[in-house]
JSON list of C-alpha atoms in Angstrom, two decimals:
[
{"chain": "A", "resi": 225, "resn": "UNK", "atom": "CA", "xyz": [0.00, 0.00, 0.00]},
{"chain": "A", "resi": 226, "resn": "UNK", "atom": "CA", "xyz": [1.17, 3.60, -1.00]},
{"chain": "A", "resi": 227, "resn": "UNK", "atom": "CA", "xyz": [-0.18, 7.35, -0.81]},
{"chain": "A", "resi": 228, "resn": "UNK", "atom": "CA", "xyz": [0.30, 9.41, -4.05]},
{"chain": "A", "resi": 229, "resn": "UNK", "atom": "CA", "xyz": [-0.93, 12.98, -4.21]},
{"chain": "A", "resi": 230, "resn": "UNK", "atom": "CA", "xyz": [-4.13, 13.23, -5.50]},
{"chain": "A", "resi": 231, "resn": "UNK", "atom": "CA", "xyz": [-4.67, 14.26, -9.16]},
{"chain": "A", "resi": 232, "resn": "UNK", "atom": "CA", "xyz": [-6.95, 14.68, -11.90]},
{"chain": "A", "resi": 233, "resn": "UNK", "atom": "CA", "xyz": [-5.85, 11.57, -13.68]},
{"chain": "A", "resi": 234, "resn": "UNK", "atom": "CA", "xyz": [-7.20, 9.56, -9.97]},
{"chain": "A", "resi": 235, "resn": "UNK", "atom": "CA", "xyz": [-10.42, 11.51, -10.19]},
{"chain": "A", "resi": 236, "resn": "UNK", "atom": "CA", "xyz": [-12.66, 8.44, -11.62]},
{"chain": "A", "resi": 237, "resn": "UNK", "atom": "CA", "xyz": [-11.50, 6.75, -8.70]},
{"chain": "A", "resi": 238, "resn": "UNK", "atom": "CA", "xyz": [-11.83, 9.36, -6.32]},
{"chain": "A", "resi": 239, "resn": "UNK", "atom": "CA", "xyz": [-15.58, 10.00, -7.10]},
{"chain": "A", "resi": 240, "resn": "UNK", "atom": "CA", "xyz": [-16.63, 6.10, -7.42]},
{"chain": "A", "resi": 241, "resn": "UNK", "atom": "CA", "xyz": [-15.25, 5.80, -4.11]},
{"chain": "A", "resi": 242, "resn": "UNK", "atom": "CA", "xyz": [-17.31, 9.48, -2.68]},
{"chain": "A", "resi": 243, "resn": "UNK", "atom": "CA", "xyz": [-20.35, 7.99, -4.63]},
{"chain": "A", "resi": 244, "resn": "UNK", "atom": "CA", "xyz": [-19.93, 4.90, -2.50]},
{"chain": "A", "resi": 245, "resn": "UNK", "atom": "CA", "xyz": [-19.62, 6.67, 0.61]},
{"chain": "A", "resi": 246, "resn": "UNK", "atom": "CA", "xyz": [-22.59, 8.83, -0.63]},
{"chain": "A", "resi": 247, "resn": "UNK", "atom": "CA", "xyz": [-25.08, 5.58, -1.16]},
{"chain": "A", "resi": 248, "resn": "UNK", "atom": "CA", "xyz": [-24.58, 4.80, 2.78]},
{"chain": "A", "resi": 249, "resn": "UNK", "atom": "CA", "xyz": [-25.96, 7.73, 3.79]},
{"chain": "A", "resi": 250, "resn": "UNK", "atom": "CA", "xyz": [-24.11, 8.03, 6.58]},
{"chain": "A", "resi": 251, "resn": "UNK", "atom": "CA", "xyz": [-20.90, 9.44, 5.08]},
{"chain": "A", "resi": 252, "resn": "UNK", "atom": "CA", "xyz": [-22.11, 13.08, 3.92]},
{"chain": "A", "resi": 253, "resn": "UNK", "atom": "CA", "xyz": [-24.88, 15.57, 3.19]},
{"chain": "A", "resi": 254, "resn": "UNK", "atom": "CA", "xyz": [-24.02, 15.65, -0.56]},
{"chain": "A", "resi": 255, "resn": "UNK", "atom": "CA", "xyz": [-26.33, 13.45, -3.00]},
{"chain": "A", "resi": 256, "resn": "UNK", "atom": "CA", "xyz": [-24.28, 13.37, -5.98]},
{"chain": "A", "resi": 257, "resn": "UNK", "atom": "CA", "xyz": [-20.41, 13.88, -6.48]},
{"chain": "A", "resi": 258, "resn": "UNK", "atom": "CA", "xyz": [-19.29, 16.67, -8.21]},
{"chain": "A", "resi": 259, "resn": "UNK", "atom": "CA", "xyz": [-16.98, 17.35, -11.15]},
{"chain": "A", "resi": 260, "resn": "UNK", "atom": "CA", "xyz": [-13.62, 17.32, -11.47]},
{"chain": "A", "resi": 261, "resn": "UNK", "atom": "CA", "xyz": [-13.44, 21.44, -11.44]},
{"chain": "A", "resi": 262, "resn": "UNK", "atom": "CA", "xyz": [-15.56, 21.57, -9.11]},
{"chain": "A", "resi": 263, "resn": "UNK", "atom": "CA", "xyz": [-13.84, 19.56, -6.18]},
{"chain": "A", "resi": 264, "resn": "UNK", "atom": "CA", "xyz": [-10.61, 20.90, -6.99]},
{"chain": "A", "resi": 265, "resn": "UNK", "atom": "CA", "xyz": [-11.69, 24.16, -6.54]},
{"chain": "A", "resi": 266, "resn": "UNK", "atom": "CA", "xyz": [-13.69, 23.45, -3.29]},
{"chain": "A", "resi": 267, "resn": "UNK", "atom": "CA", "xyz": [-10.62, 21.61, -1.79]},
{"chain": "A", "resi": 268, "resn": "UNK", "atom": "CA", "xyz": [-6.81, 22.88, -0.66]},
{"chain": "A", "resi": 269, "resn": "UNK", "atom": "CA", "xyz": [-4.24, 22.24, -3.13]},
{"chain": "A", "resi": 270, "resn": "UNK", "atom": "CA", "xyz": [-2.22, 20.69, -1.14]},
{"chain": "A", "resi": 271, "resn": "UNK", "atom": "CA", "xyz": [-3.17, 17.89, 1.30]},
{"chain": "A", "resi": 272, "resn": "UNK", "atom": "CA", "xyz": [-4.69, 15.52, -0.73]},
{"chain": "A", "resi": 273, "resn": "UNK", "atom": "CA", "xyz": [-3.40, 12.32, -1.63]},
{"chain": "A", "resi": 274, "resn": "UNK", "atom": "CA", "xyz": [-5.02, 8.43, -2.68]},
{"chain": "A", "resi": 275, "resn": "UNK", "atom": "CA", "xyz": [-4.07, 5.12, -1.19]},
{"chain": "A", "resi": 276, "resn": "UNK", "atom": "CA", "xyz": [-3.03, 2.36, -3.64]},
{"chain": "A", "resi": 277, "resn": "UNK", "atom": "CA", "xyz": [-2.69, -0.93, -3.62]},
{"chain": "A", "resi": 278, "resn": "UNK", "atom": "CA", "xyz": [-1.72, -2.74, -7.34]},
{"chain": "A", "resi": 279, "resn": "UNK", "atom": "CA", "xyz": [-2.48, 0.21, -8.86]},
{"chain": "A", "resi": 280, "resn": "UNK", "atom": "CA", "xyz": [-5.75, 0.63, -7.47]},
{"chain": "A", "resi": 281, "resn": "UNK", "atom": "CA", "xyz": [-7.09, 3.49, -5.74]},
{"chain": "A", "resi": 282, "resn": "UNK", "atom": "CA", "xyz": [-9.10, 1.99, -2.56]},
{"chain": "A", "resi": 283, "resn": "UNK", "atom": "CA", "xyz": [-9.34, 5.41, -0.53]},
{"chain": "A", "resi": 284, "resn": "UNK", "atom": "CA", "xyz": [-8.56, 8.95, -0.32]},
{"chain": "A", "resi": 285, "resn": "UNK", "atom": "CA", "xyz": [-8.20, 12.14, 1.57]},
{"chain": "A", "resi": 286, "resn": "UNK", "atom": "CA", "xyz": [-8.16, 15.98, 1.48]},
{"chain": "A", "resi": 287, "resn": "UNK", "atom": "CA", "xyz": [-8.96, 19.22, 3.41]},
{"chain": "A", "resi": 288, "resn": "UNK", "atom": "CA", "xyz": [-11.42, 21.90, 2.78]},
{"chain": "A", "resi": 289, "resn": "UNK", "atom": "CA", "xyz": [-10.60, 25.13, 4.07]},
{"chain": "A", "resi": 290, "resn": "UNK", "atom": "CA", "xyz": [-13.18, 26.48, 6.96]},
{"chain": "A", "resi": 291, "resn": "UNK", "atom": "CA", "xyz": [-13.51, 29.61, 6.03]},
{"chain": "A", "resi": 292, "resn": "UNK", "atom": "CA", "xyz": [-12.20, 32.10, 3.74]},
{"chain": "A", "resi": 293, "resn": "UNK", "atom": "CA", "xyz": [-10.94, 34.48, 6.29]},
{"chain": "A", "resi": 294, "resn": "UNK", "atom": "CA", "xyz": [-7.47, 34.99, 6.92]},
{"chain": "A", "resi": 295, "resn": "UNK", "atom": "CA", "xyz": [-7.36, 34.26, 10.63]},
{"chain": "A", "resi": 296, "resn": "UNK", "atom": "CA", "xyz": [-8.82, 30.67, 10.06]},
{"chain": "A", "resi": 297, "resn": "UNK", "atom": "CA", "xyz": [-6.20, 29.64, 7.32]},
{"chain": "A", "resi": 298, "resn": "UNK", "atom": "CA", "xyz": [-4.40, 27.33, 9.73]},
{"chain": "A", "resi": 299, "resn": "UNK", "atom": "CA", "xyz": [-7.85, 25.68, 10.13]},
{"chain": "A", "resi": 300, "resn": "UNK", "atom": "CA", "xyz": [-9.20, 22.86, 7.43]},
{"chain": "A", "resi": 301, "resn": "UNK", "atom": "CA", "xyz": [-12.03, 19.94, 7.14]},
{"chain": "A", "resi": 302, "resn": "UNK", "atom": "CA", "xyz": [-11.21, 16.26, 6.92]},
{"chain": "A", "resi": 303, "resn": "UNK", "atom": "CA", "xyz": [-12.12, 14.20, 4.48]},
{"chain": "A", "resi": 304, "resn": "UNK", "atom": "CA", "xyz": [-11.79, 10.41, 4.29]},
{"chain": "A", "resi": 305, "resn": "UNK", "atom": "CA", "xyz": [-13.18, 8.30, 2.22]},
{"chain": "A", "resi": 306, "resn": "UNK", "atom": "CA", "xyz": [-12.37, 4.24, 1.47]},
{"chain": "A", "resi": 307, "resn": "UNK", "atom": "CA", "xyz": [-13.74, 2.05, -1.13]},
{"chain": "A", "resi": 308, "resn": "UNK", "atom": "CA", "xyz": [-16.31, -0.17, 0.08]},
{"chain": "A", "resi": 309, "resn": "UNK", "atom": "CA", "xyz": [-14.44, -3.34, -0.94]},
{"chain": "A", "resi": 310, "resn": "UNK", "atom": "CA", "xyz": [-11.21, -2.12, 1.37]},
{"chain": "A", "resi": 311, "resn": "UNK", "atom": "CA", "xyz": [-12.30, -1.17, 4.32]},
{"chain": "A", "resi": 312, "resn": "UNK", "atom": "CA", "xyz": [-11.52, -2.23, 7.79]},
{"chain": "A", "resi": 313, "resn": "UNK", "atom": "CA", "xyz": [-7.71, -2.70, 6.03]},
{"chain": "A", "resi": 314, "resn": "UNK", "atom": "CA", "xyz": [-6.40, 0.22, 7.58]},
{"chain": "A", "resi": 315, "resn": "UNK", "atom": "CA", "xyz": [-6.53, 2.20, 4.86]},
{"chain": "A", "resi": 316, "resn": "UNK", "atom": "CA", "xyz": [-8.23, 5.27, 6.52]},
{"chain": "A", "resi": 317, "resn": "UNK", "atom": "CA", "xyz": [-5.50, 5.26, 9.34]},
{"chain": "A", "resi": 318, "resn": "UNK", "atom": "CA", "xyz": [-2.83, 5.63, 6.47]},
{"chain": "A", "resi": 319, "resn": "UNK", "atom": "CA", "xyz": [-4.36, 8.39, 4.81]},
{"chain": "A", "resi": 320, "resn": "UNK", "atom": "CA", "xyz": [-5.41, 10.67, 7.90]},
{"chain": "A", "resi": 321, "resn": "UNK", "atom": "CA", "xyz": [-1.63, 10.31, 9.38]},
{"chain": "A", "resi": 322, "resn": "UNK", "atom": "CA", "xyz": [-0.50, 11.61, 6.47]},
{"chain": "A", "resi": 323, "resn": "UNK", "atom": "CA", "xyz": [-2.95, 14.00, 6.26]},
{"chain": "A", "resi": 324, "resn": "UNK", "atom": "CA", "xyz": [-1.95, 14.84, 9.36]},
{"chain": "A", "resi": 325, "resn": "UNK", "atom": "CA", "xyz": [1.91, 15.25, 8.75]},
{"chain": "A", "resi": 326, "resn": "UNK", "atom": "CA", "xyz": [1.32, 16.94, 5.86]},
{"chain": "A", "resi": 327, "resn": "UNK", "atom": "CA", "xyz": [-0.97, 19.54, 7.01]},
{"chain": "A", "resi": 328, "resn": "UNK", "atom": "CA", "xyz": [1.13, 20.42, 10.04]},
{"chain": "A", "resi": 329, "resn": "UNK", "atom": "CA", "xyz": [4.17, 20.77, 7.53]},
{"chain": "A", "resi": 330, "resn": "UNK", "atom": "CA", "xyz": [1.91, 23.26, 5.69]},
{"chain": "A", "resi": 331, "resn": "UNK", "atom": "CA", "xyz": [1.51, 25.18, 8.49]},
{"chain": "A", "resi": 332, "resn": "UNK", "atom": "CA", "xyz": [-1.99, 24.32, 9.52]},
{"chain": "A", "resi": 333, "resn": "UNK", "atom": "CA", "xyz": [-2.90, 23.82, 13.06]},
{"chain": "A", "resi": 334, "resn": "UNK", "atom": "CA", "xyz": [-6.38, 22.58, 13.56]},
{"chain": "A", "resi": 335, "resn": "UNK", "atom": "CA", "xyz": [-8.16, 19.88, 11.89]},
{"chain": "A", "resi": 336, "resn": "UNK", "atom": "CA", "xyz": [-12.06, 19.46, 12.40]},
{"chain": "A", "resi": 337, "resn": "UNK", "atom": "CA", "xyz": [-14.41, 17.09, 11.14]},
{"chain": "A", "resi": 338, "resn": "UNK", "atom": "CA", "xyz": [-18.09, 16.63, 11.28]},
{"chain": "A", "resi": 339, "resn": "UNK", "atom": "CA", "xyz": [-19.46, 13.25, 11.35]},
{"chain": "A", "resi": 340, "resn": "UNK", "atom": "CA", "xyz": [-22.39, 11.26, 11.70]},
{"chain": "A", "resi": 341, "resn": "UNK", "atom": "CA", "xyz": [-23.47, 10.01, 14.97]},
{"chain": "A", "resi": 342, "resn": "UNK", "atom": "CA", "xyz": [-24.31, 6.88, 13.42]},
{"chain": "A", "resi": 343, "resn": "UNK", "atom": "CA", "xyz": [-20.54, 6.17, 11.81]},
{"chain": "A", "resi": 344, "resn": "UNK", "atom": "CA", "xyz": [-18.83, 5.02, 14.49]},
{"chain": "A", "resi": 345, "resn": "UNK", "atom": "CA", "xyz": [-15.64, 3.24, 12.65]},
{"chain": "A", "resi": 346, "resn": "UNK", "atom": "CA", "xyz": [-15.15, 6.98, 11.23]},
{"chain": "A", "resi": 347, "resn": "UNK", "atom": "CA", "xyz": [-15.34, 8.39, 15.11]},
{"chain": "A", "resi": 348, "resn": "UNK", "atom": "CA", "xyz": [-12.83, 6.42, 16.43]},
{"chain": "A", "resi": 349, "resn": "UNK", "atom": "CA", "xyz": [-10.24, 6.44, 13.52]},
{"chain": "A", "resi": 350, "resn": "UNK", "atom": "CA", "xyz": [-10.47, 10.26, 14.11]},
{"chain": "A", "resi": 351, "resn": "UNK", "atom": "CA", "xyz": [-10.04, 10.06, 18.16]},
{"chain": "A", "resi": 352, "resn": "UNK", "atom": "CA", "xyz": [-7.57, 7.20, 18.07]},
{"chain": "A", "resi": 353, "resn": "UNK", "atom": "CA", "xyz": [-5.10, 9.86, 16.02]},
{"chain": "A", "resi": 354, "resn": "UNK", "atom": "CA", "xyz": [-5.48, 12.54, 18.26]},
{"chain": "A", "resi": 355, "resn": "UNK", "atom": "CA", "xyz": [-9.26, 14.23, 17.40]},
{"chain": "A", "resi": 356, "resn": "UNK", "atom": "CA", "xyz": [-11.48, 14.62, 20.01]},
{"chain": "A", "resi": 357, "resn": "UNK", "atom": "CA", "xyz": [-15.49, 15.24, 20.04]},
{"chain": "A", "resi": 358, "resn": "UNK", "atom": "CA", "xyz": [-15.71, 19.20, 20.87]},
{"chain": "A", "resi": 359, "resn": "UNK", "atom": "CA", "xyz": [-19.61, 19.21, 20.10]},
{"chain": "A", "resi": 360, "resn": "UNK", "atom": "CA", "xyz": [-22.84, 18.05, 19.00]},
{"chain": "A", "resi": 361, "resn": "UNK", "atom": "CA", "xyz": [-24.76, 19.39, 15.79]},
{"chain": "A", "resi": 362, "resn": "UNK", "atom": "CA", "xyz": [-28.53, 18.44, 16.44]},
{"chain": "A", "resi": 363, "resn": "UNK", "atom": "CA", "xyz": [-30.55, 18.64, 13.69]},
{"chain": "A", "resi": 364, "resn": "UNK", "atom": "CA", "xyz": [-27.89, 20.53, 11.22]},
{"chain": "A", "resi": 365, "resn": "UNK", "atom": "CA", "xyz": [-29.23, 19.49, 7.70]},
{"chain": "A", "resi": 366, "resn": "UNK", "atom": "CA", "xyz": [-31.79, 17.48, 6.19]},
{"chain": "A", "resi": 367, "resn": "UNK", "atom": "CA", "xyz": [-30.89, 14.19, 4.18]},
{"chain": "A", "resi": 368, "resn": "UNK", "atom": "CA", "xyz": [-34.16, 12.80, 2.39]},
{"chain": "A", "resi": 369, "resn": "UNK", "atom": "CA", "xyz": [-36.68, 15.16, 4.51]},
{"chain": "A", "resi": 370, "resn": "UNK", "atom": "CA", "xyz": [-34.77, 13.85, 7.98]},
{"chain": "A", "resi": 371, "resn": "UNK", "atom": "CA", "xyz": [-32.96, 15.82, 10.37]},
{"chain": "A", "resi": 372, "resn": "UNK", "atom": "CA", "xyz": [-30.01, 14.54, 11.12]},
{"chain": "A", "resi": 373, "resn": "UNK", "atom": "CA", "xyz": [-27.33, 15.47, 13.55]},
{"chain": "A", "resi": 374, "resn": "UNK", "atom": "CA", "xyz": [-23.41, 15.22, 13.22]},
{"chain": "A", "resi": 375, "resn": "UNK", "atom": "CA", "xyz": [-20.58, 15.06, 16.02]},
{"chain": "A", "resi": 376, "resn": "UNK", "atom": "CA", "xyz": [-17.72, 17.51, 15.61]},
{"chain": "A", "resi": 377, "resn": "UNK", "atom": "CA", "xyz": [-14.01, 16.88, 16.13]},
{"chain": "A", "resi": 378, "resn": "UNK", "atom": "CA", "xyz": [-11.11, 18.45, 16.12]},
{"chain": "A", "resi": 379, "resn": "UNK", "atom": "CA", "xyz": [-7.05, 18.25, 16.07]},
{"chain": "A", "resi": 380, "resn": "UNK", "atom": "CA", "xyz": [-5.20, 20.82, 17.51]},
{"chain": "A", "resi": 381, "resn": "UNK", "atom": "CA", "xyz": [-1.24, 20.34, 16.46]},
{"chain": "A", "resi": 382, "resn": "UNK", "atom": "CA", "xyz": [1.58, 20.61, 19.26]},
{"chain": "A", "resi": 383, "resn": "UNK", "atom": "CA", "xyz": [3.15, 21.42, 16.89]},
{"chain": "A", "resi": 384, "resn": "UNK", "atom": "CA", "xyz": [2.47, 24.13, 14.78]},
{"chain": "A", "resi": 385, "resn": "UNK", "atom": "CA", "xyz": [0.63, 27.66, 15.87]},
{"chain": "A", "resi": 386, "resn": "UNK", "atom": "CA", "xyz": [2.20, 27.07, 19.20]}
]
């Protein structure tokens, strides 16, 4: 198993494997995955990278920036997604520690994630590296005319913004 930076060229990957995540419904609000353009431009440039095994691409990983304002730059969202055929493989833990180097070698100190109550192996990969649950979002968005809540994490580095 290796991590490559993520790329255009792993982009069919990348979305079969968010459109899998998707069809549980308990891995995001989204409904549909976008474009290429369209999730580059919604995610960092740097900190993204695919897991692959013989060439395939069985998970991946990236941050979203929080907000466009300059005193939150050190502070990005999570994302981790496996394909459903390699999963409980480690996978995930692979791609958020490096996520997790990587971001604190690009100078950003906090990592959050929101998560469903109900996807529990995605809680604890997140608190066994170092997140812990700083709230509760009741009733934050609608998926298919239901409320539904998500439980927020976060990472702050000891290393960086010290």
């Amino acid at each position: 198993m290796k991590t490559e930076n993520l790329t255009e060229e792993h982009f069919s990957a990348v979305k079969e494997i968010y459109e899998e995540g998707i069809a549980t419904g308990n891995a995001t609000f989204q409904t549909e995955s976008p474009a290429w353009n369209e999730w580059d431009k919604s995610h960092l440039s740097q900190c993204r990278f695919v897991a692959i095994e013989n060439g395939v691409v069985t998970g991946w990983a990236a941050l979203t920036p929080v907000s466009g304002r300059c005193v939150y730059a050190g502070v990005a969202e999570v994302s981790v997604y496996i394909s459903a055929s390699h999963r409980g493989k480690g996978i995930g833990k692979l791609l958020l520690e490096k996520l997790i180097k990587e971001s604190e070698a690009k100078n950003i100190w906090t990592l959050q994630a929101g998560i469903f109550p109900e996807n529990t192996p995605s809680i604890k990969l997140h608190e066994n590296l170092g997140f812990r649950q700083v709230g509760y979002r009741e009733k934050i968005g609608q998926m298919k005319g239901i409320w539904r809540d998500t439980v927020l994490l976060e990472r702050r580095s000891k290393i960086v913004g010290i």
